[in-house]
Short mmCIF file of C-alpha atoms in Angstrom, two decimals:
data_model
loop_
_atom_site.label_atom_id
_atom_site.label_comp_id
_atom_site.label_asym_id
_atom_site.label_seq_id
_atom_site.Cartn_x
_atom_site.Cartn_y
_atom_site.Cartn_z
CA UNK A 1 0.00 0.00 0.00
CA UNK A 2 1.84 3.25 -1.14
CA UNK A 3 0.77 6.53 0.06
CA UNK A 4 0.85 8.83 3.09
CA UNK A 5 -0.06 9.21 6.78
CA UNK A 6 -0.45 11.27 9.58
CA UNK A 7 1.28 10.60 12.69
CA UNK A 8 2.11 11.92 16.26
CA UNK A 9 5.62 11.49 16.85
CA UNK A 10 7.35 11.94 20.10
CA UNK A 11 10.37 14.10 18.86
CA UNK A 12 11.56 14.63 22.59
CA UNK A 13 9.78 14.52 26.35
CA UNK A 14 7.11 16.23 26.39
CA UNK A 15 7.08 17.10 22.66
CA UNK A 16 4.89 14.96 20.63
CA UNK A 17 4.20 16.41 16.71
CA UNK A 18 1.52 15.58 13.45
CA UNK A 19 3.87 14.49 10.83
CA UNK A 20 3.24 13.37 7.14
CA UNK A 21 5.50 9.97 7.07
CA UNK A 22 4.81 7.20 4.48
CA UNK A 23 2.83 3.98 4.74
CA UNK A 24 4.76 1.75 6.40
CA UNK A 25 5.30 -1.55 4.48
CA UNK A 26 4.72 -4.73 5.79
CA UNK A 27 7.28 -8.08 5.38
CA UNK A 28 6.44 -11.27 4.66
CA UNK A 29 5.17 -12.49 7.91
CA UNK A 30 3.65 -8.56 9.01
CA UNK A 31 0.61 -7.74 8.76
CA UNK A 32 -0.45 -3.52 7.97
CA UNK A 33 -3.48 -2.30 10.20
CA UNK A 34 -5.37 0.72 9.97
CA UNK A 35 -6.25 2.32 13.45
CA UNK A 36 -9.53 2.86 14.38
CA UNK A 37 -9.23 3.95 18.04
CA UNK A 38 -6.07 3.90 20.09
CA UNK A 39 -5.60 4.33 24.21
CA UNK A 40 -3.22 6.01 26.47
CA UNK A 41 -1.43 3.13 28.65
CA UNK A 42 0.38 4.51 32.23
CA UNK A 43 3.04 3.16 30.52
CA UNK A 44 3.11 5.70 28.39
CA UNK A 45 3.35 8.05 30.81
CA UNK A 46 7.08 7.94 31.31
CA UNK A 47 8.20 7.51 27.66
CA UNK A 48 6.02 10.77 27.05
CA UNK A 49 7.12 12.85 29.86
CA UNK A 50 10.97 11.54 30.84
CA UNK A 51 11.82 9.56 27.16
CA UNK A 52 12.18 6.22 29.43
CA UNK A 53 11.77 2.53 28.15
CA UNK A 54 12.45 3.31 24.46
CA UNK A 55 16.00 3.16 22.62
CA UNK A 56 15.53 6.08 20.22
CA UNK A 57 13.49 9.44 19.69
CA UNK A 58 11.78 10.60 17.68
CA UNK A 59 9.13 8.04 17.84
CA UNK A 60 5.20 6.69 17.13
CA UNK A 61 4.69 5.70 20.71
CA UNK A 62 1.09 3.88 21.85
CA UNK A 63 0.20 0.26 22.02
CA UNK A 64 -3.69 0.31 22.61
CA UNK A 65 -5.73 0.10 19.46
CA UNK A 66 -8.30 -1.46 17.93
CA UNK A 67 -7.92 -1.71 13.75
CA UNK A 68 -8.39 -2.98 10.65
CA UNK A 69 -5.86 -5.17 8.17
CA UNK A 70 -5.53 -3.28 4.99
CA UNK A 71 -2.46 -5.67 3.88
CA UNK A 72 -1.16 -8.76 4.82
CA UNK A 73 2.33 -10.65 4.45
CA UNK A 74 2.33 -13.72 1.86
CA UNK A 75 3.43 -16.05 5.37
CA UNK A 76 0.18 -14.68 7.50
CA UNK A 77 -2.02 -16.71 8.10
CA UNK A 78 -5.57 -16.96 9.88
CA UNK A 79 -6.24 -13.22 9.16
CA UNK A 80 -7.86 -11.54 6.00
CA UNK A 81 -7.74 -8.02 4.98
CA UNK A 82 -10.86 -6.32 6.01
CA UNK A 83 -10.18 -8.63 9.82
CA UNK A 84 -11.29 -6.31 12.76
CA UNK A 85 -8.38 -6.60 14.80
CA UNK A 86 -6.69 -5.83 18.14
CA UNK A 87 -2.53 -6.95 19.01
CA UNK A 88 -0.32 -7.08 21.89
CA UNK A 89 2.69 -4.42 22.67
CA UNK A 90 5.02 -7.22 23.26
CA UNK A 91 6.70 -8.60 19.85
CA UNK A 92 7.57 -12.16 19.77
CA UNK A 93 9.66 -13.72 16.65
CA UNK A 94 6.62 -16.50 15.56
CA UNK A 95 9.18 -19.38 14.57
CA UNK A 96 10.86 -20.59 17.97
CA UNK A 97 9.88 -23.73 20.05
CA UNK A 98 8.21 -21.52 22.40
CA UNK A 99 6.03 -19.65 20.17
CA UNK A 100 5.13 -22.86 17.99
CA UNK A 101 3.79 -24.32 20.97
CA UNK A 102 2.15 -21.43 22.98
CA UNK A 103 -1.67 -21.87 23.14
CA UNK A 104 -4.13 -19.82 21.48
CA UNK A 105 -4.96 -16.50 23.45
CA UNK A 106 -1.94 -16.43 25.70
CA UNK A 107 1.36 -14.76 24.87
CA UNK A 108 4.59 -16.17 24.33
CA UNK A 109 7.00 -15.62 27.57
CA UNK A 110 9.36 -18.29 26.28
CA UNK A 111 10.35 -16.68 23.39
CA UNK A 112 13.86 -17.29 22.62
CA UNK A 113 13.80 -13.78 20.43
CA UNK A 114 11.56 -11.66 22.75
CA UNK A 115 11.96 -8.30 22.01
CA UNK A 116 10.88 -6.44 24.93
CA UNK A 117 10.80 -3.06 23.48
CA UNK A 118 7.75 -3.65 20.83
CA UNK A 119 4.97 -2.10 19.82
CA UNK A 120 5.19 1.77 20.69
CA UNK A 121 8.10 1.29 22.69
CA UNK A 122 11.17 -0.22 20.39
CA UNK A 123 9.34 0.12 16.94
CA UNK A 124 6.50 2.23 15.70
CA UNK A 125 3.57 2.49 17.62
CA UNK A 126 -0.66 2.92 16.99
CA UNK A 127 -0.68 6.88 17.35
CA UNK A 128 -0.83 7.04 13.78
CA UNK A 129 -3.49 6.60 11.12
CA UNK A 130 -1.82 3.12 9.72
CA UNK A 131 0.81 0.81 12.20
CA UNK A 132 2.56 -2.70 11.55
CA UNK A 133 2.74 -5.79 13.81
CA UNK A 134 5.51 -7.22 13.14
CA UNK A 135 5.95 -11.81 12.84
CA UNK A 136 2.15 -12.42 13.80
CA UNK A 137 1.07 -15.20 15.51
CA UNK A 138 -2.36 -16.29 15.36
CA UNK A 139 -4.41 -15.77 18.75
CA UNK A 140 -0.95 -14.71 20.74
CA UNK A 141 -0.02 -11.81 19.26
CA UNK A 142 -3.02 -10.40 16.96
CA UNK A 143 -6.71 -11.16 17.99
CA UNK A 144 -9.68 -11.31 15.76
CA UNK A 145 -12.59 -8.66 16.84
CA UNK A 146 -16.18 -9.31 15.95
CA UNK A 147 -19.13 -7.28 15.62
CA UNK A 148 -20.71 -7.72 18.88
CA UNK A 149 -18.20 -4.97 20.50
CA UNK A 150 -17.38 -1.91 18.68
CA UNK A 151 -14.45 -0.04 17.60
CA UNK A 152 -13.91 1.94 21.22
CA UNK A 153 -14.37 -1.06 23.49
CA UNK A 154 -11.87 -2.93 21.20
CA UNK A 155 -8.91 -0.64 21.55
CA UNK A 156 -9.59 -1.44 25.32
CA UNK A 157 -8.96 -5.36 25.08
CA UNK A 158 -5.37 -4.94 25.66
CA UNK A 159 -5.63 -2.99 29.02
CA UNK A 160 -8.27 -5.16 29.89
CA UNK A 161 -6.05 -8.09 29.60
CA UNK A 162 -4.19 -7.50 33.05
CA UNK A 163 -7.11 -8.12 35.64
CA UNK A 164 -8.32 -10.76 33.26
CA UNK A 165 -5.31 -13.04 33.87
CA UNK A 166 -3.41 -11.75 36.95
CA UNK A 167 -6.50 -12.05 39.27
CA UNK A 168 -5.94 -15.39 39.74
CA UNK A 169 -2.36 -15.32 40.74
CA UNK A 170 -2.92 -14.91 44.29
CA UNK A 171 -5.64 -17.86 44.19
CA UNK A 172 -8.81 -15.63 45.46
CA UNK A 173 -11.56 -17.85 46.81
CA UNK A 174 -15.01 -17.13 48.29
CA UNK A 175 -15.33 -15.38 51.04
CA UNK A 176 -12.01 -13.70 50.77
CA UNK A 177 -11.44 -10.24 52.21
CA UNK A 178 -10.15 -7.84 48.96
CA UNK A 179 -8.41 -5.09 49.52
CA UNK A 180 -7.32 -3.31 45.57
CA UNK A 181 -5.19 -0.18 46.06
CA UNK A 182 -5.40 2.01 42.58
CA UNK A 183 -8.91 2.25 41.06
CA UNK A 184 -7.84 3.10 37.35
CA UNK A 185 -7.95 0.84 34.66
CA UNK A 186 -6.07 -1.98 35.85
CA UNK A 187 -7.23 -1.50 39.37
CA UNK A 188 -11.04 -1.29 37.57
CA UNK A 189 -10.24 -4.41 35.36
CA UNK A 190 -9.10 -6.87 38.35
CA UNK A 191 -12.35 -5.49 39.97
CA UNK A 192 -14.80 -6.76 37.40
CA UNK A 193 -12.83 -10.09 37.47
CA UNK A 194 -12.92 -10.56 41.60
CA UNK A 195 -16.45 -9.99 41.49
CA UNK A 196 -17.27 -13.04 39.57
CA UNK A 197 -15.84 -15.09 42.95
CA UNK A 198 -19.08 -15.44 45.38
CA UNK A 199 -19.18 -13.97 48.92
CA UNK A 200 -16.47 -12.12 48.22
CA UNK A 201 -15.79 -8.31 49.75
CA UNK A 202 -13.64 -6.08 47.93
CA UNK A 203 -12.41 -2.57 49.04
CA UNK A 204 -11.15 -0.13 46.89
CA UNK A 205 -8.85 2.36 47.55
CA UNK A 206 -7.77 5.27 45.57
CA UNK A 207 -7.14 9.81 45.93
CA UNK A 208 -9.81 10.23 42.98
CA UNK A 209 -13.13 10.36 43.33
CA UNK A 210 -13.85 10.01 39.81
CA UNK A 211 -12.36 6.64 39.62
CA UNK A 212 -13.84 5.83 43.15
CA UNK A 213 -17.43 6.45 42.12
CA UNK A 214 -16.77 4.21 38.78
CA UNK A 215 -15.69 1.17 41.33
CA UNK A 216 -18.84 1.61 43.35
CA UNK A 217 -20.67 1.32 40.58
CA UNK A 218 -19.06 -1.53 39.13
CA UNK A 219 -19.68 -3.35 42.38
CA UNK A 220 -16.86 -2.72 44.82
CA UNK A 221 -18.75 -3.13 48.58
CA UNK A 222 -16.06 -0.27 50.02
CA UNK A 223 -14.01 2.54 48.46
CA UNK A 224 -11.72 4.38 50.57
CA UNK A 225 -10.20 7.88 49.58
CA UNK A 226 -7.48 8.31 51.86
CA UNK A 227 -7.69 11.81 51.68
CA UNK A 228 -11.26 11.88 53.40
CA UNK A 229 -11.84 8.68 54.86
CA UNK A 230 -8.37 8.42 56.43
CA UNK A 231 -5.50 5.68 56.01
CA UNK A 232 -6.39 2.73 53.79
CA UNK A 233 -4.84 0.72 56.63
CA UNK A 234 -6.74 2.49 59.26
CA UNK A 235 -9.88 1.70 57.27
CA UNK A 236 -9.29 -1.84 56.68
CA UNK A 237 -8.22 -2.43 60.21
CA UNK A 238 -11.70 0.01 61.59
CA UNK A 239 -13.45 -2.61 59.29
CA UNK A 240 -11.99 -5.92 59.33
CA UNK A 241 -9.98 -5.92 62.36
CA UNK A 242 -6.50 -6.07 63.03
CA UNK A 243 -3.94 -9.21 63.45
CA UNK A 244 -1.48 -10.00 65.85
CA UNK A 245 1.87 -11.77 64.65
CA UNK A 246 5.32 -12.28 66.56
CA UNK A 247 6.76 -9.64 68.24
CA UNK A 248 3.64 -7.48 67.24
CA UNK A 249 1.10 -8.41 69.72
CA UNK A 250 -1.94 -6.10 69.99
CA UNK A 251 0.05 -3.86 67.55
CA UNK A 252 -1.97 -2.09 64.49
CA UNK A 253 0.68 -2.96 62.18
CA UNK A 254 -1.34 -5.43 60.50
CA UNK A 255 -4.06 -5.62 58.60
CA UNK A 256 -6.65 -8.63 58.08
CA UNK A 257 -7.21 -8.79 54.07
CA UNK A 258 -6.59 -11.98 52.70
CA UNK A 259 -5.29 -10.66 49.21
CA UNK A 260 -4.25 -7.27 48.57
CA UNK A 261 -3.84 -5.77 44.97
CA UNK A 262 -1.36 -3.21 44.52
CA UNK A 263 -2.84 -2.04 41.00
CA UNK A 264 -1.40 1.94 41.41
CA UNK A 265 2.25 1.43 40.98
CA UNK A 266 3.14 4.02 43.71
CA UNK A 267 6.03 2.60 46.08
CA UNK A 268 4.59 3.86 49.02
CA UNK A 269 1.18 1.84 48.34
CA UNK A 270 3.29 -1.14 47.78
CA UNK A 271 4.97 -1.04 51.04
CA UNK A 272 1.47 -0.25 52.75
CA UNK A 273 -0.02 -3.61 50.93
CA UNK A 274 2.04 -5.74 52.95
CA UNK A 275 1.31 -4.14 56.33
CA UNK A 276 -2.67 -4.33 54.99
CA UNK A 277 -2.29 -8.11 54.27
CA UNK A 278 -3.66 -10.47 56.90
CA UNK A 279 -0.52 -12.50 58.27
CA UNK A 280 -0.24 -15.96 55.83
CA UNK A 281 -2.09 -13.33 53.50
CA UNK A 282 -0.98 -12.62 50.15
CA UNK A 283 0.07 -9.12 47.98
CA UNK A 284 -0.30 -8.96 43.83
CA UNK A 285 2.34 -6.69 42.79
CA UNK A 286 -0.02 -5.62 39.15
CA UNK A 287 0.62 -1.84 38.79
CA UNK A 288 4.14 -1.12 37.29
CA UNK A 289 5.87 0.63 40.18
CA UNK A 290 8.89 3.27 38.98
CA UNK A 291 10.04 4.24 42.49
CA UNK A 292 11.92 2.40 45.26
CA UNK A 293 9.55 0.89 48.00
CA UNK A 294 10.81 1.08 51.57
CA UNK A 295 9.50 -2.37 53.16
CA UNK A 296 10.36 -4.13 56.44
CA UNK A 297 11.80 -7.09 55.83
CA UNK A 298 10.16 -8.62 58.72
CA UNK A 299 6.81 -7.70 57.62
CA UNK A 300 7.07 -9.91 54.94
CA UNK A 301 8.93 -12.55 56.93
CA UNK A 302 7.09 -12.62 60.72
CA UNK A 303 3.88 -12.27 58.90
CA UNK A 304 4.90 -15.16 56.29
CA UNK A 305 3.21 -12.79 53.75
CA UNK A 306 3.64 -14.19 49.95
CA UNK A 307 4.66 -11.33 47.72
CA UNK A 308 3.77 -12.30 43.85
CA UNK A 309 4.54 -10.33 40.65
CA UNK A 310 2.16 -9.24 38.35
CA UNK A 311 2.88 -7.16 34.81
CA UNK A 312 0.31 -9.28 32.10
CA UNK A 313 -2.55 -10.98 31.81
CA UNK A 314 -4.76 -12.92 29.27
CA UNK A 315 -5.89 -10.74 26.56
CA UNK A 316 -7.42 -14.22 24.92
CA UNK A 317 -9.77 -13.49 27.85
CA UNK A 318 -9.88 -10.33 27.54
CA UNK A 319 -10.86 -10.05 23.77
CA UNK A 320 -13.33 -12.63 24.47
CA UNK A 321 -15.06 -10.93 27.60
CA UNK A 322 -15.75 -7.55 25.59
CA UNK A 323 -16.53 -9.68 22.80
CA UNK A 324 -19.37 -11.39 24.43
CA UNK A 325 -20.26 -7.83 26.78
CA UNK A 326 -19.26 -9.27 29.89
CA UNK A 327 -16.63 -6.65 30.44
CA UNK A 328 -18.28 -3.44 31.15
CA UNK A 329 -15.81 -0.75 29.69
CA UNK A 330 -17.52 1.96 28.45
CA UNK A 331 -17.77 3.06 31.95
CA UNK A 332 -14.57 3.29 31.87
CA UNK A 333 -14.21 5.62 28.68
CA UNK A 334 -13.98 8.88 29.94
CA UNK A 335 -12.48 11.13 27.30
CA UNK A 336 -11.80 11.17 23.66
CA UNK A 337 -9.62 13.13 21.73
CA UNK A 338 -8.60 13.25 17.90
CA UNK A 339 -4.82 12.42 16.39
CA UNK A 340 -4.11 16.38 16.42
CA UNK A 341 -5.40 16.43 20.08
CA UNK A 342 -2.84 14.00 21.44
CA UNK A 343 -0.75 15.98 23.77
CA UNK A 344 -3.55 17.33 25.51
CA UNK A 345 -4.90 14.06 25.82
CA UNK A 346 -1.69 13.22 27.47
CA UNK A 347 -2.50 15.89 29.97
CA UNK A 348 -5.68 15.04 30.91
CA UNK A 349 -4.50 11.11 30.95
CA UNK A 350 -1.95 12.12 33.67
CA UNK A 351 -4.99 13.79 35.47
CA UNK A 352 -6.25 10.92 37.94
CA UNK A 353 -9.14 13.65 39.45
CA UNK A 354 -10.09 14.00 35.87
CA UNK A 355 -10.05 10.70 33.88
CA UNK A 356 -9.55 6.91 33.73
CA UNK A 357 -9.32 5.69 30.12
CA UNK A 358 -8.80 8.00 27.44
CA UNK A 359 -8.59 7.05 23.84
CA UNK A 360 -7.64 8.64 20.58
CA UNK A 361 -9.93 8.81 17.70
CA UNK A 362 -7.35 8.08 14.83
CA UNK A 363 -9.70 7.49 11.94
CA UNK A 364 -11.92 10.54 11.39
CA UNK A 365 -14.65 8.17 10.06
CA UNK A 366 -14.99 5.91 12.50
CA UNK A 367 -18.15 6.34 14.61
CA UNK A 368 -18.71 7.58 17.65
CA UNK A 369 -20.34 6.16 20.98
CA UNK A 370 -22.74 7.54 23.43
CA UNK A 371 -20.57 7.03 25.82
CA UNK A 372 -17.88 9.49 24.80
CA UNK A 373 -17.60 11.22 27.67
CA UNK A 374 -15.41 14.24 27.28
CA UNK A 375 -18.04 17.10 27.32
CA UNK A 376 -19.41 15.22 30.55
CA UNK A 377 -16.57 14.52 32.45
CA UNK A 378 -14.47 17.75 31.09
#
């Protein structure tokens, strides 16, 4: 496909600019999308502000999108042009042992040729009318869309994918005490999951309201904004009690959840998720956390508290869930912007008070949703 597009390029921090750059051309085993709607990722955030995670500038940066293959490579195959379509950031080569044998809908950790910097963070990413994924493998690293969920909830599979498949790390079972600190969209997305698991009781914690208020609605049975309703351990203890454990008798050092989330990525929430965690309880490390936490060593080891990492999920499950609508994520849709628009949809993005998922209308003719939110939620 010859021809022109418009992109946003992130020349330096903070500086991202509409350029006219050719069609990029896919290789035999690529296939060429054309992006419908994209999303900002947190993990974005520090590529756009600081120039982190990527080897080069200038750069097409994004990962989210949902799209539609305008060309194909001769060696692709499963996919036809006209496929609605939704990929992965990660990039895996497609030929090793690993990738042969990964199962549909999950993503290849084995590779032997992963190449961590993909999509929007080594090579070109979505924030730009037309975008390449590069060695496709059927179900791992491009997904199929169908009509039951339209072009806005299917940029959102990807982010979606986190609480789909981490949730069950920690082994949640009924009747478990919840405890998710960070209520934006991964924090949101493990929610949904949790509350499939009966007698459950989930509290979320988070400084905006905005995102608060969406988690109440979703389902969550307590949100806690530490700014008016006090510490999130204080509230978890003033609700479930507190727990004793060597050397720490009748101490408030401990908290009684069973599992705790850490879905913000702030150190100093990461540290407070093991003193919230019952002792024997458990902490899921999801949100990507950039700082240094200061933990106790013994809280982890008199309270024989299992710390497990989180960073993706199953967007197999994902795609399928807002496939088949039983991923509500339009609540979660709170701004949209055009191509042009991008760095002040960067700002409000950054804006926790303000938003939770904001997406990028890259084609102009794609339609738009009800629940477009940006006049609304401002």
């Amino acid at each position: 496909m010859e021809g022109m597009m418009k992109a946003m390029v992130l020349e330096e921090p903070g500086k991202l600019v509409l350029r006219e750059l050719p069609i990029p051309k896919p290789g035999p085993r690529d296939v060429l999308l054309k992006t419908k709607y994209a999303g900002i990722c947190g993990s974005d955030f520090p590529i756009y502000k600081e120039g982190l995670f990527v080897p080069r500038l200038p750069l097409i940066i994004g990962h989210e999108a949902s799209a539609v293959i305008v060309e194909k490579g001769e060696q692709v195959q499963g996919y036809e042009v006209g496929d609605r379509v939704t990929g992965t950031n990660i990039q895996f080569c497609g030929h090793c042992q690993a990738c042969r044998e990964t199962p549909e809908g999950e993503l290849a950790w084995g590779c032997e040729n992963i190449a961590v910097s993909g999509l929007g963070f080594g090579v070109d990413g979505v924030f730009a009318e037309y975008f390449l994924i590069h060695d496709v493998i059927p179900g791992v690293s491009l997904f199929k869309i169908d009509d039951r969920a339209d072009d806005l909830e299917a940029a959102m599979c990807e982010p979606m994918c986190t609480g789909a498949g981490w949730y069950q790390v920690p082994d949640p079972k009924p009747g478990d005490n919840i405890v998710i600190i960070g209520a934006g969209i991964i924090g949101e997305s493990v929610l949904q999951q949790l509350l499939k698991i009966p007698d459950v009781e989930i509290v979320v914690a988070d400084y905006s309201k905005l995102r608060l208020d969406v988690a109440k609605k979703m389902g969550a049975h307590h949100i806690c904004n530490p700014s008016t309703d006090g510490d999130t351990l204080d509230f978890v203890i003033d609700l479930w009690g507190n727990k004793e454990f060597l050397y720490n008798y009748g101490d408030r050092i401990s908290g009684n959840a069973d599992i705790v989330y850490e879905c913000s990525g702030n150190a100093k929430a990461w540290a407070q998720a093991i003193q919230i965690a019952k002792p024997g309880g458990k902490v899921c490390t999801v949100g990507t956390c950039e700082g240094m936490a200061l933990v106790s060593p013994q809280w982890i080891q008199l309270k024989q508290v299992q710390v497990l990492g989180g960073l993706y999920g199953s967007i197999g499950q994902s795609v399928e869930e807002i496939n088949n609508g039983t991923l509500n994520v339009r609540d979660l849709a709170t701004h949209v912007f055009s191509l042009e628009e991008l760095n002040e949809a960067f700002q409000v993005a950054m804006d926790a008070d303000k938003s939770i998922k904001v997406l990028i209308k890259v084609d102009k003719d794609a339609p738009d949703y009800p629940y477009n939110k940006q006049e609304t939620w401002g």
